[in-house]
Coordinates of C-alpha atoms (C1' of nucleotides) and ligand atoms in Angstrom, one line a residue:
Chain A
X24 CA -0.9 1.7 -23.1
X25 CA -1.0 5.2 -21.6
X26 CA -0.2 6.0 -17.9
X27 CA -1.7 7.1 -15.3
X28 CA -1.3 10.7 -15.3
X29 CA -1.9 10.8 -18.9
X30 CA -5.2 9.2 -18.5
X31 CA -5.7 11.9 -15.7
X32 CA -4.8 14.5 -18.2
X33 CA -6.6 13.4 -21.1
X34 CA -9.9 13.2 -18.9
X35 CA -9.8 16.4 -17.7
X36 CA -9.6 18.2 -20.9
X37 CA -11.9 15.9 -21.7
X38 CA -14.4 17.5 -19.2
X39 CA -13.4 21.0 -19.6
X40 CA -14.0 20.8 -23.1
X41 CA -17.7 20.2 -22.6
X42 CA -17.8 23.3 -20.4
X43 CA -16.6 25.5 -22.5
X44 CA -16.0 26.2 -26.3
X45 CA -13.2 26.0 -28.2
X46 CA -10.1 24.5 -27.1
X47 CA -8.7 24.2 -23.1
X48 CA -6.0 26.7 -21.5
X49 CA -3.0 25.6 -19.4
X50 CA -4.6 27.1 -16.3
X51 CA -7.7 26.1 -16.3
X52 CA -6.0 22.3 -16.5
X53 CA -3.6 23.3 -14.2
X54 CA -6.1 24.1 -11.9
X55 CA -8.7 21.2 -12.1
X56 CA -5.4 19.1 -11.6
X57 CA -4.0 20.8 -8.6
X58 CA -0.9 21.0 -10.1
X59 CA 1.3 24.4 -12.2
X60 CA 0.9 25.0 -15.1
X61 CA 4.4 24.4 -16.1
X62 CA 3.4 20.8 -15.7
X63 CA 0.8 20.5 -17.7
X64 CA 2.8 22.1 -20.6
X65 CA 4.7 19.5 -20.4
X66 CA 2.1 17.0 -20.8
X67 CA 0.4 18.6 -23.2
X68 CA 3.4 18.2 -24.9
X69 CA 3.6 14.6 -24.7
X70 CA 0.2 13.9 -25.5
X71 CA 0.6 16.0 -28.7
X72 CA 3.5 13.8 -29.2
X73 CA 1.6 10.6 -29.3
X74 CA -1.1 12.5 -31.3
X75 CA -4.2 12.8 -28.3
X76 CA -4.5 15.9 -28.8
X77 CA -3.5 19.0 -30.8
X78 CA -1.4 21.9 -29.3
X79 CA -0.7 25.0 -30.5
X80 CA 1.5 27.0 -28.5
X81 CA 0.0 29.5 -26.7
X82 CA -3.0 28.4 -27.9
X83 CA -4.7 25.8 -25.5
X84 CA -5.7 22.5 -26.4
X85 CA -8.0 20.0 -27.9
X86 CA -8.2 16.5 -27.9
X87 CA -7.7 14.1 -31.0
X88 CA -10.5 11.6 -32.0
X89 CA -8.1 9.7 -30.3
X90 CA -7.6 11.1 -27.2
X91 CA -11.3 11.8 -27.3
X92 CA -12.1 8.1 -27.2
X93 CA -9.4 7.2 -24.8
X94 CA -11.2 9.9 -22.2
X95 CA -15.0 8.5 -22.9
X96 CA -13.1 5.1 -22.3
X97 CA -11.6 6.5 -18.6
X98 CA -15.3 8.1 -17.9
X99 CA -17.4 5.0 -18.9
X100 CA -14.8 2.8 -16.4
X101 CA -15.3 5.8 -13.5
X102 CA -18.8 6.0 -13.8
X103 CA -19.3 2.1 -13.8
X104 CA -17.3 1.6 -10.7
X105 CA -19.6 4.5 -9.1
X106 CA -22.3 2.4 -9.7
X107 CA -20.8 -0.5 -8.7
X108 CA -20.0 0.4 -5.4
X109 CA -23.5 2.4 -4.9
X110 CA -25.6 -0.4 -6.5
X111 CA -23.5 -3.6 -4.8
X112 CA -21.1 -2.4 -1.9
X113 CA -23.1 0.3 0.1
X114 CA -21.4 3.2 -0.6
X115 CA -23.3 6.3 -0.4
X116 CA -22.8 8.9 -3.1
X117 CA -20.7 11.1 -1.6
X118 CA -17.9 8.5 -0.9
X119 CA -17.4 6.7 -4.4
X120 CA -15.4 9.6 -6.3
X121 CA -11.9 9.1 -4.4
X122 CA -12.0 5.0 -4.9
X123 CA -13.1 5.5 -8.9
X124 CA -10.8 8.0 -9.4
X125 CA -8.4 4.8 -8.7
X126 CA -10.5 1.8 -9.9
X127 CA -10.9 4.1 -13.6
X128 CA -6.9 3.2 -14.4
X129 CA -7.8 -0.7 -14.1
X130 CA -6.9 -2.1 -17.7
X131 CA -9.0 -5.2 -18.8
X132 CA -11.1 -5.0 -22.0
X133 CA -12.8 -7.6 -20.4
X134 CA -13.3 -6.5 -16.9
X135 CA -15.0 -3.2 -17.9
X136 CA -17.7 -5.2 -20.5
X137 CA -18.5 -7.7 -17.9
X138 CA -19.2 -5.2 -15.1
X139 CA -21.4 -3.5 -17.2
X140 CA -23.0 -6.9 -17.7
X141 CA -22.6 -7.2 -14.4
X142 CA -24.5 -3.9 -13.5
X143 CA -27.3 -4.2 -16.0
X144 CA -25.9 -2.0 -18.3
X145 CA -26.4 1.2 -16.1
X146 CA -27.2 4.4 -18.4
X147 CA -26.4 7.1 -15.7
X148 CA -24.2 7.3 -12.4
X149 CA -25.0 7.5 -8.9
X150 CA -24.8 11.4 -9.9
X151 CA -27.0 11.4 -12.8
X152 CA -24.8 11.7 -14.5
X153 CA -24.7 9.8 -18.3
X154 CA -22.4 6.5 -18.9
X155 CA -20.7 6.2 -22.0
X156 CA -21.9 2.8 -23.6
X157 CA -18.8 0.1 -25.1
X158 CA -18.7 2.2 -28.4
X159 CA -18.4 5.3 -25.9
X160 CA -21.7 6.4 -26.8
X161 CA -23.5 9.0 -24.7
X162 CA -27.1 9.5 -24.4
X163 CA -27.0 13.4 -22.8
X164 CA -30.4 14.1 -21.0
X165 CA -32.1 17.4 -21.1
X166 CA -31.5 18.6 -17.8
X167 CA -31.4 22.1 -16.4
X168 CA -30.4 23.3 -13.2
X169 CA -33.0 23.9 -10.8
X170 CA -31.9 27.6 -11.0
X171 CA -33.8 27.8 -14.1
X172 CA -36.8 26.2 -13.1
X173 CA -39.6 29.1 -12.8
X174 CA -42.1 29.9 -9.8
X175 CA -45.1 27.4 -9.1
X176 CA -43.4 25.0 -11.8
X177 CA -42.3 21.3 -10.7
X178 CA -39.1 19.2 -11.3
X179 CA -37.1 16.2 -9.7
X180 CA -33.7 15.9 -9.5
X181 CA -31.8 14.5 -11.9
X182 CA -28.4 15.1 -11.0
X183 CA -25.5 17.0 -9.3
X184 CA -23.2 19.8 -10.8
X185 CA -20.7 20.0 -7.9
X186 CA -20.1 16.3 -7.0
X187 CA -17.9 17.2 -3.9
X188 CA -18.3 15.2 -0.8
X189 CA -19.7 18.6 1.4
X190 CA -22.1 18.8 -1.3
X191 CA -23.8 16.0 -1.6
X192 CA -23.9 15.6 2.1
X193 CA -25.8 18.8 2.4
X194 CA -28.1 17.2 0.1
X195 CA -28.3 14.0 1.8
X196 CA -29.4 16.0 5.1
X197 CA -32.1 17.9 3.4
X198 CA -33.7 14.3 2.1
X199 CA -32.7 15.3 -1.8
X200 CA -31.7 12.7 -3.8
X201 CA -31.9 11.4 -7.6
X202 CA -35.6 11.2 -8.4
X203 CA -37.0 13.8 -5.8
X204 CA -40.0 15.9 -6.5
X205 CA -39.7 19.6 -5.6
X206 CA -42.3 22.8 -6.5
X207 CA -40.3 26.0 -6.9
X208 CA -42.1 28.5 -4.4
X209 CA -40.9 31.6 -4.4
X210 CA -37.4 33.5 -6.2
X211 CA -35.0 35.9 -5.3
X212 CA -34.1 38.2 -8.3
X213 CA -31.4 39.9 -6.4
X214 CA -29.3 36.6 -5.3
X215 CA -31.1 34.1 -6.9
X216 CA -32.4 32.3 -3.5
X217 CA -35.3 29.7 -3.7
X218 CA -37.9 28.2 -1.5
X219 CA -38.7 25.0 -2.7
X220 CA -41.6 22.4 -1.2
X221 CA -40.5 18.8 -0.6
X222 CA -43.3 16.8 0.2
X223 CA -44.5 19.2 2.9
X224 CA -41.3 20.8 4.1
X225 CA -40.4 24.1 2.4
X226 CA -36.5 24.7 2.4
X227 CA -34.5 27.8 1.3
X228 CA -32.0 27.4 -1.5
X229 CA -29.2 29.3 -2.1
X230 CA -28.1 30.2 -5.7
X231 CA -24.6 28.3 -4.3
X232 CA -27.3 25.4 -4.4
X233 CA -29.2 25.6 -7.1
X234 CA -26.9 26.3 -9.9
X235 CA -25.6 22.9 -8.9
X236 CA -28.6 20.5 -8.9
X237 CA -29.8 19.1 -12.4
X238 CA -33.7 18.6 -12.5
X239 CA -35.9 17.9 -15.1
X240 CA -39.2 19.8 -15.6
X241 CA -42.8 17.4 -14.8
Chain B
X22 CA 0.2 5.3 1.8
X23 CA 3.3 3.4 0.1
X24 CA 3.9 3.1 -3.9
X25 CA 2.9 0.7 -6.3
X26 CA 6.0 -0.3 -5.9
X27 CA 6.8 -0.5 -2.5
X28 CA 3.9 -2.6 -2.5
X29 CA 4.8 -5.2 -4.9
X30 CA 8.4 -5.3 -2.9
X31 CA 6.9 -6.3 0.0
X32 CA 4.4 -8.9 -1.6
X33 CA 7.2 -10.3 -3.1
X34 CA 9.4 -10.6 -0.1
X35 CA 6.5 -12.2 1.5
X36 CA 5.9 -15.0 -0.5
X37 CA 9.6 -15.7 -0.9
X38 CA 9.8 -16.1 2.9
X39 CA 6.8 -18.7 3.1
X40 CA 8.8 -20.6 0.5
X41 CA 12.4 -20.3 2.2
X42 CA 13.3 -20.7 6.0
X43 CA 15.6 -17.1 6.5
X44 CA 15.9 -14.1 5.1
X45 CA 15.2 -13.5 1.3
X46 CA 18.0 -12.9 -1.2
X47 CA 18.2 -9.3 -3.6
X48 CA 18.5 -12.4 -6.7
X49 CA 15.3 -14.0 -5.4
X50 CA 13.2 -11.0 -5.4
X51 CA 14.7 -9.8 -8.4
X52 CA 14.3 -13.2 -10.3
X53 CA 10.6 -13.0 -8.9
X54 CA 9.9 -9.5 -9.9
X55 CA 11.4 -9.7 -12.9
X56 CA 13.8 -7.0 -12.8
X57 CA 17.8 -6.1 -11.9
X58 CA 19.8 -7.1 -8.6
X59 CA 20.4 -3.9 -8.5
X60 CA 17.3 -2.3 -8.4
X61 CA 16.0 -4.7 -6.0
X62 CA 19.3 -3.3 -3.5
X63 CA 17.6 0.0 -3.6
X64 CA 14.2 -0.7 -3.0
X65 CA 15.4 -2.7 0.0
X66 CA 16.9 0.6 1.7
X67 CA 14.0 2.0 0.8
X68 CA 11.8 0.2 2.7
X69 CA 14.4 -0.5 5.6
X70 CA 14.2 3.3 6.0
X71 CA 10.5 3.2 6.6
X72 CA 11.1 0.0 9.0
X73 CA 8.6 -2.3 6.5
X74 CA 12.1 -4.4 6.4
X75 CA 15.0 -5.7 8.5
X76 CA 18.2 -5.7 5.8
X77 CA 21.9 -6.1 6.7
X78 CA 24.0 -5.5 3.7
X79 CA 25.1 -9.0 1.9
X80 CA 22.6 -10.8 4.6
X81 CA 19.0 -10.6 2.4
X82 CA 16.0 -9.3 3.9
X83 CA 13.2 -10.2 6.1
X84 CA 9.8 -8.3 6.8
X85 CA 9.3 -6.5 9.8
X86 CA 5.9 -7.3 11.9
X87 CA 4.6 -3.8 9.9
X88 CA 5.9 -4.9 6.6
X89 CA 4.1 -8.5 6.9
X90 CA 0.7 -6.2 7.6
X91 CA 1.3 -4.5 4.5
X92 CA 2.2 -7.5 2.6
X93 CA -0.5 -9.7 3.7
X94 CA -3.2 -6.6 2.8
X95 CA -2.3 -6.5 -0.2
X96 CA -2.6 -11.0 -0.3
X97 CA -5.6 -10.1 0.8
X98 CA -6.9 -7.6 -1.5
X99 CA -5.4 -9.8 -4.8
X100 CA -7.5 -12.9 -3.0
X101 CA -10.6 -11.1 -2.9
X102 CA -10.2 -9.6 -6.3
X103 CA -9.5 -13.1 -7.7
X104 CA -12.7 -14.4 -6.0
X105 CA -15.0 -11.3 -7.2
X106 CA -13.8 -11.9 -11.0
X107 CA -14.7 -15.6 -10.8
X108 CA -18.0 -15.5 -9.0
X109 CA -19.5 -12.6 -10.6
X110 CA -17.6 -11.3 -13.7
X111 CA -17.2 -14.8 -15.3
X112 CA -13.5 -15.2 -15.6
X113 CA -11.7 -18.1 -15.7
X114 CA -9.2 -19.2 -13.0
X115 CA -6.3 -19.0 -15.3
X116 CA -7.6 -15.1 -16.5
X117 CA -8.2 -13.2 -12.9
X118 CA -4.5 -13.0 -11.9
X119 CA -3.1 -9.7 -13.7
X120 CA -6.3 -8.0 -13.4
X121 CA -5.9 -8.8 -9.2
X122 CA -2.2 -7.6 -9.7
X123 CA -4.1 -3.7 -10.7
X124 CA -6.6 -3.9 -8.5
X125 CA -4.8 -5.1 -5.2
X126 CA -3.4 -1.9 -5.3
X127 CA -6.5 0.5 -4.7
X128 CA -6.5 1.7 -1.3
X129 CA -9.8 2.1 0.4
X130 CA -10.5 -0.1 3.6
X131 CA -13.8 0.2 3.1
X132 CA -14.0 -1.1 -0.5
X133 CA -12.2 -4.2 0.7
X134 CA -14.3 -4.5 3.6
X135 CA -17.7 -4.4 1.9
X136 CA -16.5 -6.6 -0.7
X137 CA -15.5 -9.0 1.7
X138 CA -19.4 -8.7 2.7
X139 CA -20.2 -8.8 -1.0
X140 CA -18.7 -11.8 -1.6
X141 CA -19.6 -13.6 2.1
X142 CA -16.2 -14.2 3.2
X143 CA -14.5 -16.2 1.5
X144 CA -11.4 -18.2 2.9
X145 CA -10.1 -19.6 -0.7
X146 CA -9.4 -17.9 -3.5
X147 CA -10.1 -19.5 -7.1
X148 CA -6.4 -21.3 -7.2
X149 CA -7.3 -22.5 -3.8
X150 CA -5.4 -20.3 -2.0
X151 CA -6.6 -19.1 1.8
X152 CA -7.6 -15.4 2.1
X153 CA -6.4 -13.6 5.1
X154 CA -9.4 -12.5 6.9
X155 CA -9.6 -8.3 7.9
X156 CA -7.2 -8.9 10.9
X157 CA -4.5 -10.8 8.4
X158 CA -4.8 -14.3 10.2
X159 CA -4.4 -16.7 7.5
X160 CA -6.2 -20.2 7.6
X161 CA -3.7 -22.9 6.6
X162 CA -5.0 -25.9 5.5
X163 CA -2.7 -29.2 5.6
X164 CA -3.1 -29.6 2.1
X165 CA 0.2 -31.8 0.4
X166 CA 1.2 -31.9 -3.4
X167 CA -0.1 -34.7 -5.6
X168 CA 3.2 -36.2 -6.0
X169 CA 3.5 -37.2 -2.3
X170 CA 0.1 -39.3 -2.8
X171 CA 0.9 -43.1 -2.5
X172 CA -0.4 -45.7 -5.1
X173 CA -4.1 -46.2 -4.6
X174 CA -4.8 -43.5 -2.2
X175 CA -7.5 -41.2 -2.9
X176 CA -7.7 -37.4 -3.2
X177 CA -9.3 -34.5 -4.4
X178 CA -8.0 -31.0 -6.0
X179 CA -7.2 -28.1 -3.5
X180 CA -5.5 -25.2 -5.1
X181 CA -2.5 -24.7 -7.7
X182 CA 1.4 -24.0 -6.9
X183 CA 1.7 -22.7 -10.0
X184 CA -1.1 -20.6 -11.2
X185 CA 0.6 -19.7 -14.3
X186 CA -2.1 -19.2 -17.5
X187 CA -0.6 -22.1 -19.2
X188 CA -0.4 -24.5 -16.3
X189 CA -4.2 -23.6 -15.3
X190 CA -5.0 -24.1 -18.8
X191 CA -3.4 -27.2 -19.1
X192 CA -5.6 -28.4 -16.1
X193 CA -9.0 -26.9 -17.9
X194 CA -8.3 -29.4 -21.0
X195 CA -7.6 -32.3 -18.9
X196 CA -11.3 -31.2 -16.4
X197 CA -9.2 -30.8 -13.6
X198 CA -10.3 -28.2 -11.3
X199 CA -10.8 -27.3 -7.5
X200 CA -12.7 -30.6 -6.0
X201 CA -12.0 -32.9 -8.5
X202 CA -11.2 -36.2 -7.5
X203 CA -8.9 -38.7 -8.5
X204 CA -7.2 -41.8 -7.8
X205 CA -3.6 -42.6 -7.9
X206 CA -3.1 -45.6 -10.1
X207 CA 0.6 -45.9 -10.9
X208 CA 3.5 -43.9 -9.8
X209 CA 7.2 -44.2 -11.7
X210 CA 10.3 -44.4 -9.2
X211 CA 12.6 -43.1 -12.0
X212 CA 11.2 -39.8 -12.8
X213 CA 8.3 -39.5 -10.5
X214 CA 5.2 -39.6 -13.5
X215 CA 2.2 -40.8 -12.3
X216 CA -1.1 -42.1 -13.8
X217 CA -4.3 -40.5 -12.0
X218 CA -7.9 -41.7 -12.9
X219 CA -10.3 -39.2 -12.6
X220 CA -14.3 -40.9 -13.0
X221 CA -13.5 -43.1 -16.0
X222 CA -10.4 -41.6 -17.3
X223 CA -7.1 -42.3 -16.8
X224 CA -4.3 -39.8 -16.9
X225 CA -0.7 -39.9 -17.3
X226 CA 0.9 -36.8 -15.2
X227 CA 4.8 -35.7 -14.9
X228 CA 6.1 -34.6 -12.1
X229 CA 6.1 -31.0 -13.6
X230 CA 2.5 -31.1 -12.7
X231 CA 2.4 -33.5 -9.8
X232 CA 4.7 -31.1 -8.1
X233 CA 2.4 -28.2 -8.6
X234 CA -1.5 -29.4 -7.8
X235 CA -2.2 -29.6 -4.2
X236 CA -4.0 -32.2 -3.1
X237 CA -6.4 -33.2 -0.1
X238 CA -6.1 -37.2 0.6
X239 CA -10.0 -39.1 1.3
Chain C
dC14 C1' -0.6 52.0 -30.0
dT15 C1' 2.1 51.8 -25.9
dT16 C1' 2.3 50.1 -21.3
dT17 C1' 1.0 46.9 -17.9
dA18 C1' -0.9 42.6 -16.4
dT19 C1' -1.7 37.9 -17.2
dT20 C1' -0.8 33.6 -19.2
dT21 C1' 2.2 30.3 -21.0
dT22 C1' 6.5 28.4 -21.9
dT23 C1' 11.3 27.4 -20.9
dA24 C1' 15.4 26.4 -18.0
dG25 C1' 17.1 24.0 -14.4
dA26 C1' 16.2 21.0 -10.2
dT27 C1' 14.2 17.2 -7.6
dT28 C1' 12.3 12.6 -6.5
dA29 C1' 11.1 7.8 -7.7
dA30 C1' 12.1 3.8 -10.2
dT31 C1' 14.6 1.8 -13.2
dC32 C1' 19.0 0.2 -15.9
dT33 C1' 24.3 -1.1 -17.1
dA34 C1' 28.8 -1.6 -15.8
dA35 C1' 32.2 -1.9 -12.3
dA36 C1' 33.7 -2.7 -7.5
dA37 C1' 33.3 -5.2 -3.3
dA38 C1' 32.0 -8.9 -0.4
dA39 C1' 30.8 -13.7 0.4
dC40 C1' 31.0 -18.3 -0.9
dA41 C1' 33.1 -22.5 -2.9
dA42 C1' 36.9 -25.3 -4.5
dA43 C1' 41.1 -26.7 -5.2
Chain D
dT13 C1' 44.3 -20.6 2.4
dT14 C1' 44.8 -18.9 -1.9
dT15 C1' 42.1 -18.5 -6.0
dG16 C1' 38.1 -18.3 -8.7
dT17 C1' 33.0 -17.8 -9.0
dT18 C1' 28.8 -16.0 -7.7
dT19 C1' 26.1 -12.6 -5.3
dT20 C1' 25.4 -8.1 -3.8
dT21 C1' 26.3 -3.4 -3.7
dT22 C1' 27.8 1.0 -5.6
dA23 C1' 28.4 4.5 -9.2
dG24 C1' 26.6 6.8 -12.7
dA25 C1' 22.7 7.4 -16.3
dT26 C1' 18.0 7.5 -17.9
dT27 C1' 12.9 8.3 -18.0
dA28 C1' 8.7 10.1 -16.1
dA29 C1' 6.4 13.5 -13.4
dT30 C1' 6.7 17.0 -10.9
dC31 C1' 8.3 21.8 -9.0
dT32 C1' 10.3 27.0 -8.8
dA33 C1' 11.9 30.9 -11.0
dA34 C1' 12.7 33.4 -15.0
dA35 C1' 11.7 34.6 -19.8
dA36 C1' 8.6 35.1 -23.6
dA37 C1' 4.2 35.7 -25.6
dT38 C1' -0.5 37.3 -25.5
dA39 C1' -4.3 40.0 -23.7
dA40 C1' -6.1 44.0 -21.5
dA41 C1' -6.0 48.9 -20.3
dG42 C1' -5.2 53.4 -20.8
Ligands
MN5 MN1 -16.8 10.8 -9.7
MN6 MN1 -20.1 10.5 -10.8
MN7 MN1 -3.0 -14.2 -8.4
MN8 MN1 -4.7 -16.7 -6.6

DNA sequence: CTTTATTTTTAGATTAATCTAAAAAACAAA
DNA sequence: TTTGTTTTTTAGATTAATCTAAAAATAAAG
């Protein structure tokens, strides 16, 4: 149906969108793609063509109900893989992205419903974040960033902004994971550092970290 | 690595070398991959360049020892694929092979290793083919086709020649799978059509089919 | 409301993979 | 061994995805 750079292109407007409001500029494609913006005028181009999105020159993008449900379709196969290969192949979180990033082109109606099955129907990824069910459904959770989170209040982690491989590594050295209590001890107005309490450890966050870490209030 | 492509090349050129003593023809490979003579000529430089072939113009092609590798990981990969699908997704034998044709082209070592673990290393895939294990040695059994089975011998279903949709499902209708066994009852000089019984039953079978089930003898 | 800076688009090339049609080589037969 | 057939290669085009450099449009300052 649509190739693989399309799909590539379609998911990350797809994602931008969320961020911000309003429809999605050449550069700001160009550089979650790593590639020039030359080429993604092109592809917009194309995609406007076979009606996923709508493009007004000059004027950024947005995607097409179509194009919309072709990206929760690409998201829903990433995030199942993730799982997949957290849940059943002992992958850590850190090393899935790269592999889903390939195993998200696989096309086979079939194969995505029965891993699901397969998976037990997993609601969130091994980053907290949300899986789009078979109608391409999404149940979005009211997290915050720990950044928000006020002095002598307590959270757990949720999820990750920044899913980058450093990242989560730092995380995985500190003992934070998905599910992890913290107390917020102490905050920085100038540069937004933390001290948070883990079990009985106190560690210092820096704003770098805590604008990236989804937690939910206790 | 190489390209989708490249990779198909050289699984191609494989399995038209296990066929055929000598090098493989440009019309073989583009009969089997189902595109132009001509095409097929390029691709072949291609990959003489990069030494995964040894090509002399008008004299066909032969894998070098770094092409087989390449081949027989991706034999490999489609294998295990084939295996996962059956044994945990619930497909069917006659379903699994264009999904394996996507996914023997993701390129992690890990994810192949761990689903090797996954799936406790399996030598057979669901057509009864052997899997090459992680160093690419390749367990042959001395299985033989059903038509070479004398009158009242004994045997029982190995794996498929053929493992065309059509031809597996033709085997599905008549409950003929991997283990079955069956007896040789009757066996016509003229054009080779046998009758099998298989528990109470007895089958006619032309040599179309006979030709392509492999066969164990009791 | 000009001028300048930034963003976006176009023009023109490049690389990979394919094709059709024609030429060249190899093979087969008379 | 000449001639005809088949196979293989080359020549030239096409499509997709990308790039660089230049032009055009928009946005931001002054
Ligand atoms: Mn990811
Ligand atoms: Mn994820
Ligand atoms: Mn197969
Ligand atoms: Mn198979």
């Amino acid at each position: 149906m649509f190739t693989h750079s399309e799909e590539n292109y379609l998911k990350a407007i797809y994602h931008l969108s969320q961020q911000q409001e309003g429809g999605v500029s050449t550069n700001s494609i160009a550089d979650k793609m790593e590639t020039k913006a030359s080429s993604v005028t092109d592809m917009i181009k194309k995609l406007a063509e076979k009606q996923l999105v709508d493009y007004v020159k000059y004027q950024g993008v947005t995607l097409t109900k179509k194009g919309e449900k072709v990206a929760i379709k690409i998201v829903r196969k990433h995030r199942l893989w993730e799982v997949f290969l957290v849940e059943k192949l002992n992958f850590t979180w850190d090393e899935v992205h790269d592999v889903a990033e390939q195993l998200e082109h696989i096309k086979s109606e079939k194969l995505t419903a029965e891993l699901d099955a397969f998976l037990e129907y997993p609601t969130e990824d091994p980053h907290g974040d949300p899986i789009p069910d078979k109608d391409g459904l999404i149940k979005k959770s009211k997290r915050v960033t720990l950044s928000e989170i006020e002095v002598d209040e307590r959270c757990f982690c949720v999820g990750v902004h920044d899913s980058s491989s450093d990242f989560l590594q730092y995380l995985d050295n500190h003992n934070i994971r998905l599910g992890k209590k913290m107390k917020v001890i102490s905050k920085e107005a100038f540069d937004g550092t933390m001290v948070v309490r883990l079990k009985k450890k106190e560690l210092p966050l820096s704003s770098r970290i805590t604008n990236n870490l989804y937690v939910k209030k206790i």
